[in-house]
Each structure stands twice: as C-alpha cells, then as structure tokens.
Amino acid sequence: MTIQPSSNRALSVSALNRQVKSLLEHSFLSIQVIGEISNFARPSSGHWYFTLKDAKAQVRCAMFRNSNQRTGFVPREGDEVLVTARVSLYEGRGDYQLICERMEKSGLGQLQQAFDALKAKLDKEGLFDVARKRRLPPHPKHLGVVTSPSGAAIHDILTVLKRRFPGLPVTLYPTAVQGAEAAAQIVSAIELANRHNQCDVLIVGRGGGSLEDLWPFNEEIVARAIVASAIPIVSAVGHEVDVSISDLCADQRAATPSAAAELLSPDRHALTLRLSQLKRRLESRISWQIERKRQQLLGTRQRLRHPGEKIREHMQALDRLELRLQRGMLRLVQQRRTHLAQTTQRLARLTPTRRIEQSRQRLDQIEQLLPRLIQRHIERSRLRLAQQSGMLHSVSPLATLERGYSILLNPAGQAVSSAEQVTPGDRLDARLHKGRLTCTVESIETGE
C-alpha cells in the first residue's frame, strides 16, 4: 500500500496517522514478541501500559483490561515476557505500539506444553483415577514431610501442628525443592520414607513460586514415585491456584503446606471437648446402671423370702383353723345341748319315757364319742401340717445344705450351675450349711 497525497491538498497529520495505523494493522495481523518489561503502568481503568525492550530497541505496548484479566499474573519491572499482539499506531502521538492480547512469562510456553503433554500421558495411564487413590488415616500416628529443611513449608507445617496437635511425631526427609537435582532428590526421599516404614502418611511439597520454581513437582519420575509409594501421600505444592502433576497423582491434594497440616492433624481442642462429652455420658450411664441394678436387687430381696417364714405362716394358719374348729365344735355342742333341752321339754310334755331314756343313752354315747372325734380330727390336722412342713423343708435350699451340699456363687453373686459358666483361674464362693469357702477353679470337665 502506497500513501499518495491528494491533488487538491496535503494530508493532515491525523489522516496520515490513520492511514499508517490501517497499514500496520493489515500488515501484521498477529505476532509474538519477547522482551523485558519496563515503565509498567496500571491506571484505575485496569488497562496496562508498558514498554517491551531488549538490549538494542524498545516498543510501546498496551494491554486492555478484558485481555489482561486472563493472564493470571501481574508483570513486574524487569520480567521477561512473551506477548501475542497486533501492531498498531496511537494516532494521538504518532507512536506505533503493540496491542497485546495474551502474555506469559518467558519460557513458560514450552513448560506449559511439557506440562500438558505429561498430564495427558499420565491421565491416559490412569494415574489420576480417583479409584486408585487411598484413604488417609483419620488420626495419623506418625507424619513424614518431604520438603526443604530451610524452606517456609516445613515451618508452616510445624506451626500448624504445634497449634492443633503438638504430640504428633514428625520426621523430615530433606530434599531440594527446585533446581535440576530436585526431582531426583524428591524421589529418593519418598523411597527412603517407604523403606523406614514408620510414617503412616507423607506430605510432599513446598511453598509458592513461579512455574519454573515448581517444575520438579511436574517431573514424571516424581509423579511415578508418588503413585508407587506404599504410604498415602498428600501433595501440597505452591499456593492454592497452583496445580502440579504431583497434586493430580497424590492420594490427596492440599492447597498449601499449612492446609496439608490442617487436613492431617486432629484438633486437640475438639478432641478434648469430645472426650469430656463422652466422659459425662459414660458417668451418667454408669450411674443409671448402678441405680437400676440397686432397684433390681431391692426388688429381688423383697420377693425372695426365707422358707422359715413360709413355715411360720402355715403354722399360724393352722392355729387359726384349730381355734375356728374348737369354736365350731363348742358351738355345735351348744346347739346340740339346746336342741336336747328342747326335745326333753317336748318329751316331758308327751311323756315318752322309754324314748327319752334311749335318747339319753344315745346322748351319753355322743358326749363320750365327741371328744374323741374332736381329738382325732385335731391329730389328723397336725399330721397333715407336719407332712406339709416336711415337704416344704425338703425343697428348701437350707435342707440341701444340711445334707452336705454347697451353692457356688461367682464374683457377681450369681449361682453357678454349669461348668461352662467358669474358666480356670476363676474365684468362686462356696456357701455351706455353716460358713463359706473361697475356691479357685483349677480345671473344668464338661459333660451331660
């Protein structure tokens, strides 16, 4: 495209700049430029204005808000970046500039491609599958940490553990966490922890940093070492926004090392509160059980009466029956006497002398026979009473004890009726007719 002045008049500056802008924008549709950030400005509008330079030249750049919000970081003076931009012209000053659409730190493009390629490869192999990952122990007994001994990560982890559960043992497996040798050292530390086999969970990670700083945790050898570990692993690499290959392979990902410590350590205050609640519930339950058993014992004692009391009750009942019988007999005699007197009077009026004499003789016989009948009835009643008393006494536990038997009681006071209720070494209480014996079970023989 060639700029030609009008035949009638010369071009104005604005017209010239407008045509040059159109020429540049149509000649350079989209280019990538690498350079160092300088003169970075970030006004309240949210747009970015800066200069991109190298050792020999520089170019003005603008990156509008709708584009820079997708960048994921804010560049600083001296950062080397790779921008994807359109060439344009700022008509007001006549300065040509780059309108940046994307920006990434220099070298990150290749790293990102390597990250994406390895991620796709391991994902295809199933290393990221949730079904493969193991559950973490709910209350770890020993915690292992694979990180730098001088980094912020170990300090953050120990600070959290001191606050939440200071009694948790921690073993540090020191390793470099950035640089060319870091990946191999991380793998060696994980393998060493597995050989020691004293930790039931591992934290593998480091604090935040750039993609280059975190790159050892995106290495394939580290990913495969995490998957091969017999100890469950929590990956805690970088900040919350950073996601590494190690995070995807680990059994659990934590946003930060501090978050990993929070995840694995029980809260001692919550545990103390829970123990107090359980203690109160246990004490209440025990008190309730003791009171219930005490009431059951009282009820049993009230229901269980001594055989002697039963005998005394029957004797009293017999005495009452005897008294009733005597009163009945006397009442019967009195009735007979009254009837006799009445009959005598009637006979006297009728003068049946012979019948009277016979009746008198019969009455004499009855009077002589009646005491014997009464005495015989009393004797039969006494005999039945003695028989019933003997039968009741024969089934009494005390009678059994008198014959040389004993009752075995376990420490709970319960009667032992089968050899299967005791084991060798148990102590039993043997109740005799007179006294008690404390016995120890030496052997057991079971049988029908």
Short mmCIF file of C-alpha atoms in Angstrom, two decimals:
data_model
loop_
_atom_site.label_atom_id
_atom_site.label_comp_id
_atom_site.label_asym_id
_atom_site.label_seq_id
_atom_site.Cartn_x
_atom_site.Cartn_y
_atom_site.Cartn_z
CA MET A 1 0.00 0.00 0.00
CA THR A 2 1.40 3.41 -1.04
CA ILE A 3 0.22 6.64 0.57
CA GLN A 4 -0.44 9.33 -2.03
CA PRO A 5 -1.26 12.94 -1.16
CA SER A 6 -4.43 14.41 -2.58
CA SER A 7 -4.01 16.52 -5.72
CA ASN A 8 -6.06 19.28 -4.11
CA ARG A 9 -4.39 19.48 -0.70
CA ALA A 10 -1.77 17.83 1.52
CA LEU A 11 -2.61 15.15 4.13
CA SER A 12 -3.36 16.26 7.66
CA VAL A 13 -1.36 14.69 10.47
CA SER A 14 -4.42 12.81 11.75
CA ALA A 15 -5.19 11.49 8.27
CA LEU A 16 -1.60 10.40 7.86
CA ASN A 17 -1.60 8.61 11.22
CA ARG A 18 -4.94 6.99 10.43
CA GLN A 19 -3.65 5.60 7.15
CA VAL A 20 -0.40 4.43 8.75
CA LYS A 21 -2.41 2.70 11.51
CA SER A 22 -4.52 0.92 8.92
CA LEU A 23 -1.41 -0.09 7.02
CA LEU A 24 0.27 -1.54 10.14
CA GLU A 25 -2.79 -3.39 11.37
CA HIS A 26 -3.35 -5.02 7.98
CA SER A 27 0.32 -5.88 7.51
CA PHE A 28 0.84 -7.52 10.95
CA LEU A 29 -2.27 -9.48 11.89
CA SER A 30 -0.85 -11.31 14.98
CA ILE A 31 2.73 -11.68 16.09
CA GLN A 32 4.63 -12.95 19.12
CA VAL A 33 7.29 -10.73 20.67
CA ILE A 34 9.62 -11.49 23.56
CA GLY A 35 11.19 -8.77 25.66
CA GLU A 36 11.73 -7.21 29.08
CA ILE A 37 9.03 -5.20 30.88
CA SER A 38 9.83 -1.57 31.73
CA ASN A 39 7.82 1.57 32.52
CA PHE A 40 4.89 -0.57 33.65
CA ALA A 41 1.78 1.49 34.43
CA ARG A 42 -1.57 0.28 35.77
CA PRO A 43 -4.14 3.12 35.97
CA SER A 44 -7.53 2.85 37.66
CA SER A 45 -9.13 1.86 34.34
CA GLY A 46 -7.49 -1.57 34.70
CA HIS A 47 -5.55 -1.27 31.40
CA TRP A 48 -1.80 -1.99 31.34
CA TYR A 49 0.73 0.26 29.60
CA PHE A 50 4.40 -0.68 29.39
CA THR A 51 7.48 -0.77 27.21
CA LEU A 52 8.88 -4.02 25.85
CA LYS A 53 12.62 -3.84 25.25
CA ASP A 54 15.77 -5.78 24.56
CA ALA A 55 19.40 -4.75 24.51
CA LYS A 56 19.06 -2.68 21.31
CA ALA A 57 15.49 -1.45 20.96
CA GLN A 58 12.12 -0.94 22.63
CA VAL A 59 8.45 -0.71 21.68
CA ARG A 60 5.43 0.71 23.47
CA CYS A 61 2.70 -1.75 24.42
CA ALA A 62 -0.87 -1.61 25.65
CA MET A 63 -2.91 -4.48 27.12
CA PHE A 64 -6.52 -3.66 27.78
CA ARG A 65 -8.43 -4.85 30.78
CA ASN A 66 -10.51 -7.52 29.04
CA SER A 67 -7.24 -9.17 27.88
CA ASN A 68 -5.01 -8.78 30.96
CA GLN A 69 -7.64 -10.33 33.25
CA ARG A 70 -6.93 -13.68 31.59
CA THR A 71 -3.18 -13.51 32.19
CA GLY A 72 -3.17 -14.92 35.71
CA PHE A 73 -0.32 -12.73 36.98
CA VAL A 74 0.74 -9.07 37.11
CA PRO A 75 4.13 -8.45 35.47
CA ARG A 76 6.84 -6.55 37.29
CA GLU A 77 9.66 -4.32 36.14
CA GLY A 78 12.40 -6.44 34.61
CA ASP A 79 10.21 -9.51 33.92
CA GLU A 80 10.89 -11.15 30.58
CA VAL A 81 7.60 -11.99 28.90
CA LEU A 82 6.25 -13.41 25.67
CA VAL A 83 3.29 -11.45 24.25
CA THR A 84 0.91 -12.23 21.43
CA ALA A 85 -0.06 -8.88 19.92
CA ARG A 86 -1.26 -6.83 16.97
CA VAL A 87 0.85 -3.95 15.58
CA SER A 88 -1.00 -0.62 15.70
CA LEU A 89 -0.47 3.13 15.92
CA TYR A 90 -1.54 5.51 18.64
CA GLU A 91 -2.85 8.32 16.43
CA GLY A 92 -2.73 10.99 19.13
CA ARG A 93 1.06 10.85 19.43
CA GLY A 94 2.00 9.15 16.21
CA ASP A 95 3.71 6.35 18.16
CA TYR A 96 3.43 2.87 16.88
CA GLN A 97 2.62 0.28 19.58
CA LEU A 98 1.67 -3.30 20.23
CA ILE A 99 -1.87 -4.15 21.33
CA CYS A 100 -1.24 -7.23 23.48
CA GLU A 101 -3.89 -9.96 23.60
CA ARG A 102 -2.02 -12.63 25.61
CA MET A 103 1.02 -12.61 27.88
CA GLU A 104 3.06 -15.31 29.56
CA LYS A 105 6.39 -15.35 31.28
CA SER A 106 9.29 -16.13 29.01
CA GLY A 107 9.90 -19.85 28.78
CA LEU A 108 6.51 -20.71 30.26
CA GLY A 109 5.09 -21.59 26.88
CA GLN A 110 7.44 -24.52 26.48
CA LEU A 111 6.97 -25.54 30.10
CA GLN A 112 3.21 -25.38 29.74
CA GLN A 113 3.36 -27.56 26.65
CA ALA A 114 5.52 -30.08 28.51
CA PHE A 115 3.09 -29.95 31.46
CA ASP A 116 0.08 -30.55 29.23
CA ALA A 117 1.78 -33.41 27.37
CA LEU A 118 2.81 -35.21 30.57
CA LYS A 119 -0.61 -34.61 32.12
CA ALA A 120 -2.34 -36.18 29.11
CA LYS A 121 0.07 -39.15 29.15
CA LEU A 122 -0.34 -39.94 32.85
CA ASP A 123 -4.08 -39.39 32.71
CA LYS A 124 -4.33 -41.93 29.91
CA GLU A 125 -2.39 -44.43 32.05
CA GLY A 126 -4.90 -43.96 34.89
CA LEU A 127 -2.52 -42.36 37.39
CA PHE A 128 -5.10 -39.64 38.17
CA ASP A 129 -8.03 -42.04 38.72
CA VAL A 130 -9.85 -41.43 41.98
CA ALA A 131 -10.50 -45.18 42.39
CA ARG A 132 -6.74 -45.78 42.63
CA LYS A 133 -6.21 -43.30 45.44
CA ARG A 134 -6.13 -44.43 49.04
CA ARG A 135 -7.94 -43.03 52.04
CA LEU A 136 -5.88 -41.05 54.51
CA PRO A 137 -5.66 -42.28 58.12
CA PRO A 138 -8.23 -40.38 60.22
CA HIS A 139 -5.72 -39.94 63.08
CA PRO A 140 -2.12 -40.31 61.85
CA LYS A 141 0.33 -41.78 64.36
CA HIS A 142 3.47 -40.55 62.58
CA LEU A 143 3.76 -37.86 59.92
CA GLY A 144 6.51 -37.69 57.31
CA VAL A 145 7.38 -34.49 55.42
CA VAL A 146 9.33 -34.45 52.15
CA THR A 147 10.47 -30.84 51.61
CA SER A 148 13.37 -28.45 52.04
CA PRO A 149 14.64 -28.19 55.63
CA SER A 150 15.17 -24.45 55.20
CA GLY A 151 12.01 -23.56 53.31
CA ALA A 152 8.84 -21.92 54.57
CA ALA A 153 6.83 -25.13 54.05
CA ILE A 154 8.30 -27.08 56.99
CA HIS A 155 7.98 -24.02 59.22
CA ASP A 156 4.32 -23.59 58.29
CA ILE A 157 3.59 -27.30 58.85
CA LEU A 158 5.25 -27.36 62.29
CA THR A 159 3.46 -24.15 63.29
CA VAL A 160 0.08 -25.65 62.45
CA LEU A 161 0.89 -28.93 64.24
CA LYS A 162 2.05 -27.07 67.34
CA ARG A 163 -1.28 -25.27 67.46
CA ARG A 164 -3.55 -28.22 66.64
CA PHE A 165 -1.82 -31.40 67.88
CA PRO A 166 1.73 -30.93 69.22
CA GLY A 167 2.05 -34.59 70.23
CA LEU A 168 2.09 -35.86 66.63
CA PRO A 169 5.61 -37.20 65.76
CA VAL A 170 7.10 -35.68 62.59
CA THR A 171 10.02 -36.98 60.52
CA LEU A 172 11.55 -34.64 57.93
CA TYR A 173 13.02 -36.20 54.79
CA PRO A 174 15.06 -33.26 53.50
CA THR A 175 15.35 -32.58 49.78
CA ALA A 176 15.89 -29.75 47.34
CA VAL A 177 12.56 -28.45 46.01
CA GLN A 178 13.77 -26.53 42.96
CA GLY A 179 16.60 -26.83 40.51
CA ALA A 180 17.92 -29.54 38.25
CA GLU A 181 18.65 -32.03 41.06
CA ALA A 182 15.41 -31.52 42.95
CA ALA A 183 13.28 -34.15 41.18
CA ALA A 184 15.75 -36.98 41.82
CA GLN A 185 16.14 -35.94 45.46
CA ILE A 186 12.35 -35.86 45.95
CA VAL A 187 12.09 -39.40 44.54
CA SER A 188 14.91 -40.60 46.85
CA ALA A 189 13.22 -39.02 49.89
CA ILE A 190 9.90 -40.73 49.11
CA GLU A 191 11.63 -44.08 48.66
CA LEU A 192 13.58 -43.60 51.92
CA ALA A 193 10.36 -42.89 53.81
CA ASN A 194 8.86 -46.11 52.43
CA ARG A 195 11.93 -48.11 53.46
CA HIS A 196 11.79 -46.68 57.00
CA ASN A 197 8.08 -47.60 57.14
CA GLN A 198 7.49 -45.61 60.31
CA CYS A 199 5.13 -42.95 58.89
CA ASP A 200 1.50 -43.68 58.04
CA VAL A 201 1.14 -40.60 55.80
CA LEU A 202 3.51 -38.26 53.91
CA ILE A 203 3.30 -34.59 52.98
CA VAL A 204 5.25 -33.85 49.78
CA GLY A 205 5.53 -30.22 48.76
CA ARG A 206 6.92 -26.73 49.07
CA GLY A 207 5.80 -23.12 49.23
CA GLY A 208 4.71 -20.99 46.28
CA GLY A 209 6.80 -19.83 43.39
CA SER A 210 6.92 -19.47 39.63
CA LEU A 211 6.22 -22.35 37.27
CA GLU A 212 9.96 -22.83 36.86
CA ASP A 213 10.37 -22.99 40.65
CA LEU A 214 7.63 -25.57 40.99
CA TRP A 215 8.75 -27.61 37.97
CA PRO A 216 10.40 -30.52 39.89
CA PHE A 217 6.89 -31.46 41.08
CA ASN A 218 5.82 -31.70 37.42
CA GLU A 219 8.51 -34.26 36.57
CA GLU A 220 7.39 -37.75 35.52
CA ILE A 221 9.78 -39.53 37.91
CA VAL A 222 8.26 -37.67 40.86
CA ALA A 223 4.72 -38.50 39.72
CA ARG A 224 5.53 -42.21 39.40
CA ALA A 225 7.29 -42.25 42.79
CA ILE A 226 4.16 -40.80 44.40
CA VAL A 227 1.97 -43.43 42.76
CA ALA A 228 4.36 -46.25 43.74
CA SER A 229 4.54 -45.17 47.39
CA ALA A 230 3.05 -47.66 49.86
CA ILE A 231 2.44 -44.74 52.22
CA PRO A 232 -0.52 -42.44 51.38
CA ILE A 233 0.72 -39.04 50.16
CA VAL A 234 -0.74 -35.56 50.46
CA SER A 235 0.67 -33.19 47.83
CA ALA A 236 1.00 -29.56 48.95
CA VAL A 237 2.81 -27.67 46.20
CA GLY A 238 2.73 -23.88 45.91
CA HIS A 239 -0.32 -21.75 46.57
CA GLU A 240 -4.00 -22.53 46.14
CA VAL A 241 -4.03 -21.53 42.45
CA ASP A 242 -1.04 -23.73 41.60
CA VAL A 243 -1.86 -27.24 40.39
CA SER A 244 1.02 -29.61 39.71
CA ILE A 245 1.33 -33.11 38.31
CA SER A 246 2.17 -34.23 41.85
CA ASP A 247 -1.17 -32.82 43.05
CA LEU A 248 -3.01 -34.88 40.45
CA CYS A 249 -1.16 -38.12 41.28
CA ALA A 250 -1.25 -37.84 45.06
CA ASP A 251 -3.89 -39.53 47.19
CA GLN A 252 -5.00 -36.08 48.38
CA ARG A 253 -4.17 -32.54 47.30
CA ALA A 254 -3.84 -29.66 49.75
CA ALA A 255 -3.81 -26.05 48.60
CA THR A 256 -0.76 -25.18 50.76
CA PRO A 257 1.59 -26.94 53.19
CA SER A 258 -0.33 -25.32 56.04
CA ALA A 259 -3.58 -26.70 54.64
CA ALA A 260 -1.99 -30.17 54.48
CA ALA A 261 -1.06 -29.97 58.16
CA GLU A 262 -4.61 -28.82 58.97
CA LEU A 263 -6.00 -31.74 56.97
CA LEU A 264 -3.91 -34.43 58.68
CA SER A 265 -3.72 -33.20 62.27
CA PRO A 266 -6.64 -33.71 64.66
CA ASP A 267 -7.81 -30.63 66.55
CA ARG A 268 -6.77 -31.20 70.16
CA HIS A 269 -9.39 -28.74 71.44
CA ALA A 270 -12.15 -30.58 69.57
CA LEU A 271 -10.79 -33.92 70.81
CA THR A 272 -10.66 -32.65 74.40
CA LEU A 273 -14.25 -31.42 74.12
CA ARG A 274 -15.35 -34.74 72.63
CA LEU A 275 -13.58 -36.70 75.39
CA SER A 276 -15.27 -34.54 78.04
CA GLN A 277 -18.66 -35.18 76.44
CA LEU A 278 -18.02 -38.93 76.28
CA LYS A 279 -16.82 -38.92 79.90
CA ARG A 280 -20.00 -37.21 81.06
CA ARG A 281 -22.15 -39.62 79.04
CA LEU A 282 -20.23 -42.61 80.44
CA GLU A 283 -20.52 -41.40 84.02
CA SER A 284 -24.23 -40.76 83.56
CA ARG A 285 -24.73 -44.19 82.01
CA ILE A 286 -22.79 -45.94 84.77
CA SER A 287 -24.76 -44.09 87.48
CA TRP A 288 -28.00 -45.05 85.77
CA GLN A 289 -26.93 -48.69 85.51
CA ILE A 290 -25.88 -48.80 89.19
CA GLU A 291 -29.19 -47.31 90.31
CA ARG A 292 -31.15 -49.72 88.08
CA LYS A 293 -29.23 -52.72 89.43
CA ARG A 294 -29.75 -51.46 93.01
CA GLN A 295 -33.50 -51.24 92.44
CA GLN A 296 -33.49 -54.72 90.90
CA LEU A 297 -31.60 -56.07 93.94
CA LEU A 298 -34.05 -54.47 96.35
CA GLY A 299 -36.97 -55.91 94.40
CA THR A 300 -35.38 -59.36 94.37
CA ARG A 301 -34.73 -59.23 98.11
CA GLN A 302 -38.33 -58.29 98.75
CA ARG A 303 -39.61 -61.15 96.58
CA LEU A 304 -37.17 -63.75 97.93
CA ARG A 305 -38.45 -64.87 101.37
CA HIS A 306 -36.84 -67.35 103.76
CA PRO A 307 -38.54 -70.81 103.90
CA GLY A 308 -38.85 -70.41 107.68
CA GLU A 309 -41.22 -67.51 107.11
CA LYS A 310 -43.43 -69.73 104.96
CA ILE A 311 -43.46 -72.42 107.70
CA ARG A 312 -44.36 -69.87 110.35
CA GLU A 313 -47.17 -68.56 108.14
CA HIS A 314 -48.56 -72.10 107.70
CA MET A 315 -48.30 -72.76 111.45
CA GLN A 316 -50.19 -69.57 112.17
CA ALA A 317 -52.82 -70.52 109.61
CA LEU A 318 -53.11 -73.96 111.27
CA ASP A 319 -53.54 -72.37 114.69
CA ARG A 320 -56.29 -70.17 113.32
CA LEU A 321 -58.00 -73.22 111.80
CA GLU A 322 -57.71 -75.11 115.11
CA LEU A 323 -59.27 -72.24 117.00
CA ARG A 324 -62.03 -71.99 114.43
CA LEU A 325 -62.59 -75.77 114.72
CA GLN A 326 -62.78 -75.59 118.52
CA ARG A 327 -65.21 -72.71 118.38
CA GLY A 328 -67.25 -74.59 115.79
CA MET A 329 -67.30 -77.75 117.91
CA LEU A 330 -68.31 -75.85 121.02
CA ARG A 331 -70.96 -74.05 119.05
CA LEU A 332 -72.13 -77.43 117.71
CA VAL A 333 -72.22 -78.93 121.24
CA GLN A 334 -74.09 -75.93 122.48
CA GLN A 335 -76.54 -76.25 119.64
CA ARG A 336 -76.97 -79.95 120.41
CA ARG A 337 -77.48 -79.22 124.11
CA THR A 338 -80.04 -76.61 123.24
CA HIS A 339 -81.75 -78.98 120.88
CA LEU A 340 -81.68 -81.68 123.58
CA ALA A 341 -83.24 -79.43 126.12
CA GLN A 342 -85.95 -78.51 123.69
CA THR A 343 -86.55 -82.14 122.84
CA THR A 344 -86.64 -83.05 126.55
CA GLN A 345 -89.26 -80.45 127.15
CA ARG A 346 -91.32 -81.76 124.28
CA LEU A 347 -90.89 -85.30 125.51
CA ALA A 348 -91.79 -84.25 129.01
CA ARG A 349 -94.97 -82.94 127.65
CA LEU A 350 -95.55 -86.11 125.70
CA THR A 351 -94.07 -88.40 128.45
CA PRO A 352 -92.29 -90.75 126.09
CA THR A 353 -90.26 -92.29 128.90
CA ARG A 354 -88.68 -95.10 127.04
CA ARG A 355 -87.75 -92.96 124.07
CA ILE A 356 -86.39 -90.42 126.44
CA GLU A 357 -84.25 -92.98 128.14
CA GLN A 358 -82.99 -94.22 124.81
CA SER A 359 -82.25 -90.73 123.69
CA ARG A 360 -80.45 -90.02 126.95
CA GLN A 361 -78.31 -93.09 126.44
CA ARG A 362 -77.59 -92.03 122.85
CA LEU A 363 -76.71 -88.59 124.06
CA ASP A 364 -74.35 -90.02 126.64
CA GLN A 365 -72.69 -92.04 123.92
CA ILE A 366 -72.39 -88.98 121.69
CA GLU A 367 -70.96 -86.97 124.56
CA GLN A 368 -68.40 -89.69 125.18
CA LEU A 369 -67.61 -90.06 121.45
CA LEU A 370 -67.46 -86.37 120.56
CA PRO A 371 -64.23 -85.51 122.44
CA ARG A 372 -62.51 -88.47 120.85
CA LEU A 373 -63.71 -87.35 117.38
CA ILE A 374 -62.56 -83.84 118.05
CA GLN A 375 -59.17 -85.06 119.27
CA ARG A 376 -58.84 -87.39 116.27
CA HIS A 377 -59.62 -84.54 113.85
CA ILE A 378 -57.05 -82.35 115.57
CA GLU A 379 -54.45 -85.12 115.35
CA ARG A 380 -55.13 -85.63 111.63
CA SER A 381 -54.77 -81.89 111.06
CA ARG A 382 -51.49 -81.85 112.99
CA LEU A 383 -50.25 -84.83 110.93
CA ARG A 384 -51.09 -83.06 107.65
CA LEU A 385 -49.33 -79.97 108.94
CA ALA A 386 -46.23 -81.99 109.82
CA GLN A 387 -46.26 -83.65 106.38
CA GLN A 388 -46.59 -80.31 104.57
CA SER A 389 -43.86 -78.80 106.75
CA GLY A 390 -41.58 -81.74 105.96
CA MET A 391 -42.26 -81.45 102.23
CA LEU A 392 -41.60 -77.69 102.30
CA HIS A 393 -38.41 -78.22 104.29
CA SER A 394 -37.22 -80.89 101.85
CA VAL A 395 -37.25 -78.42 98.94
CA SER A 396 -35.62 -75.63 100.94
CA PRO A 397 -32.04 -74.73 99.90
CA LEU A 398 -31.10 -74.85 103.60
CA ALA A 399 -32.10 -78.51 103.80
CA THR A 400 -29.91 -79.22 100.78
CA LEU A 401 -27.01 -77.51 102.51
CA GLU A 402 -27.62 -79.61 105.68
CA ARG A 403 -27.13 -82.78 103.60
CA GLY A 404 -23.58 -81.71 102.75
CA TYR A 405 -24.21 -79.85 99.51
CA SER A 406 -22.99 -76.31 98.75
CA ILE A 407 -24.01 -73.46 96.47
CA LEU A 408 -21.27 -71.98 94.21
CA LEU A 409 -21.50 -68.25 93.57
CA ASN A 410 -19.42 -66.27 91.05
CA PRO A 411 -17.95 -62.84 91.98
CA ALA A 412 -21.20 -61.23 90.78
CA GLY A 413 -23.17 -63.25 93.34
CA GLN A 414 -24.83 -65.45 90.71
CA ALA A 415 -25.27 -69.20 91.26
CA VAL A 416 -23.04 -71.43 89.08
CA SER A 417 -24.99 -74.36 87.63
CA SER A 418 -22.76 -75.34 84.70
CA ALA A 419 -19.02 -75.79 84.18
CA GLU A 420 -19.32 -73.71 81.05
CA GLN A 421 -20.04 -70.65 83.22
CA VAL A 422 -16.46 -70.56 84.63
CA THR A 423 -12.91 -70.73 83.35
CA PRO A 424 -9.72 -72.00 85.05
CA GLY A 425 -8.42 -69.44 87.49
CA ASP A 426 -11.88 -68.05 88.41
CA ARG A 427 -12.52 -67.49 92.12
CA LEU A 428 -15.84 -68.86 93.43
CA ASP A 429 -17.64 -68.50 96.76
CA ALA A 430 -19.00 -71.83 98.15
CA ARG A 431 -21.87 -71.37 100.59
CA LEU A 432 -22.21 -74.29 103.09
CA HIS A 433 -24.78 -75.12 105.75
CA LYS A 434 -22.47 -73.43 108.20
CA GLY A 435 -19.99 -70.90 106.81
CA ARG A 436 -18.49 -70.12 103.39
CA LEU A 437 -15.43 -71.22 101.40
CA THR A 438 -13.48 -69.26 98.74
CA CYS A 439 -12.36 -71.58 95.94
CA THR A 440 -10.23 -71.26 92.78
CA VAL A 441 -11.12 -73.22 89.62
CA GLU A 442 -8.10 -75.32 88.57
CA SER A 443 -9.69 -77.38 85.76
CA ILE A 444 -13.04 -77.85 84.07
CA GLU A 445 -14.79 -81.02 82.89
CA THR A 446 -17.92 -80.62 80.86
CA GLY A 447 -20.44 -83.34 80.16
CA GLU A 448 -24.13 -84.22 80.18
#
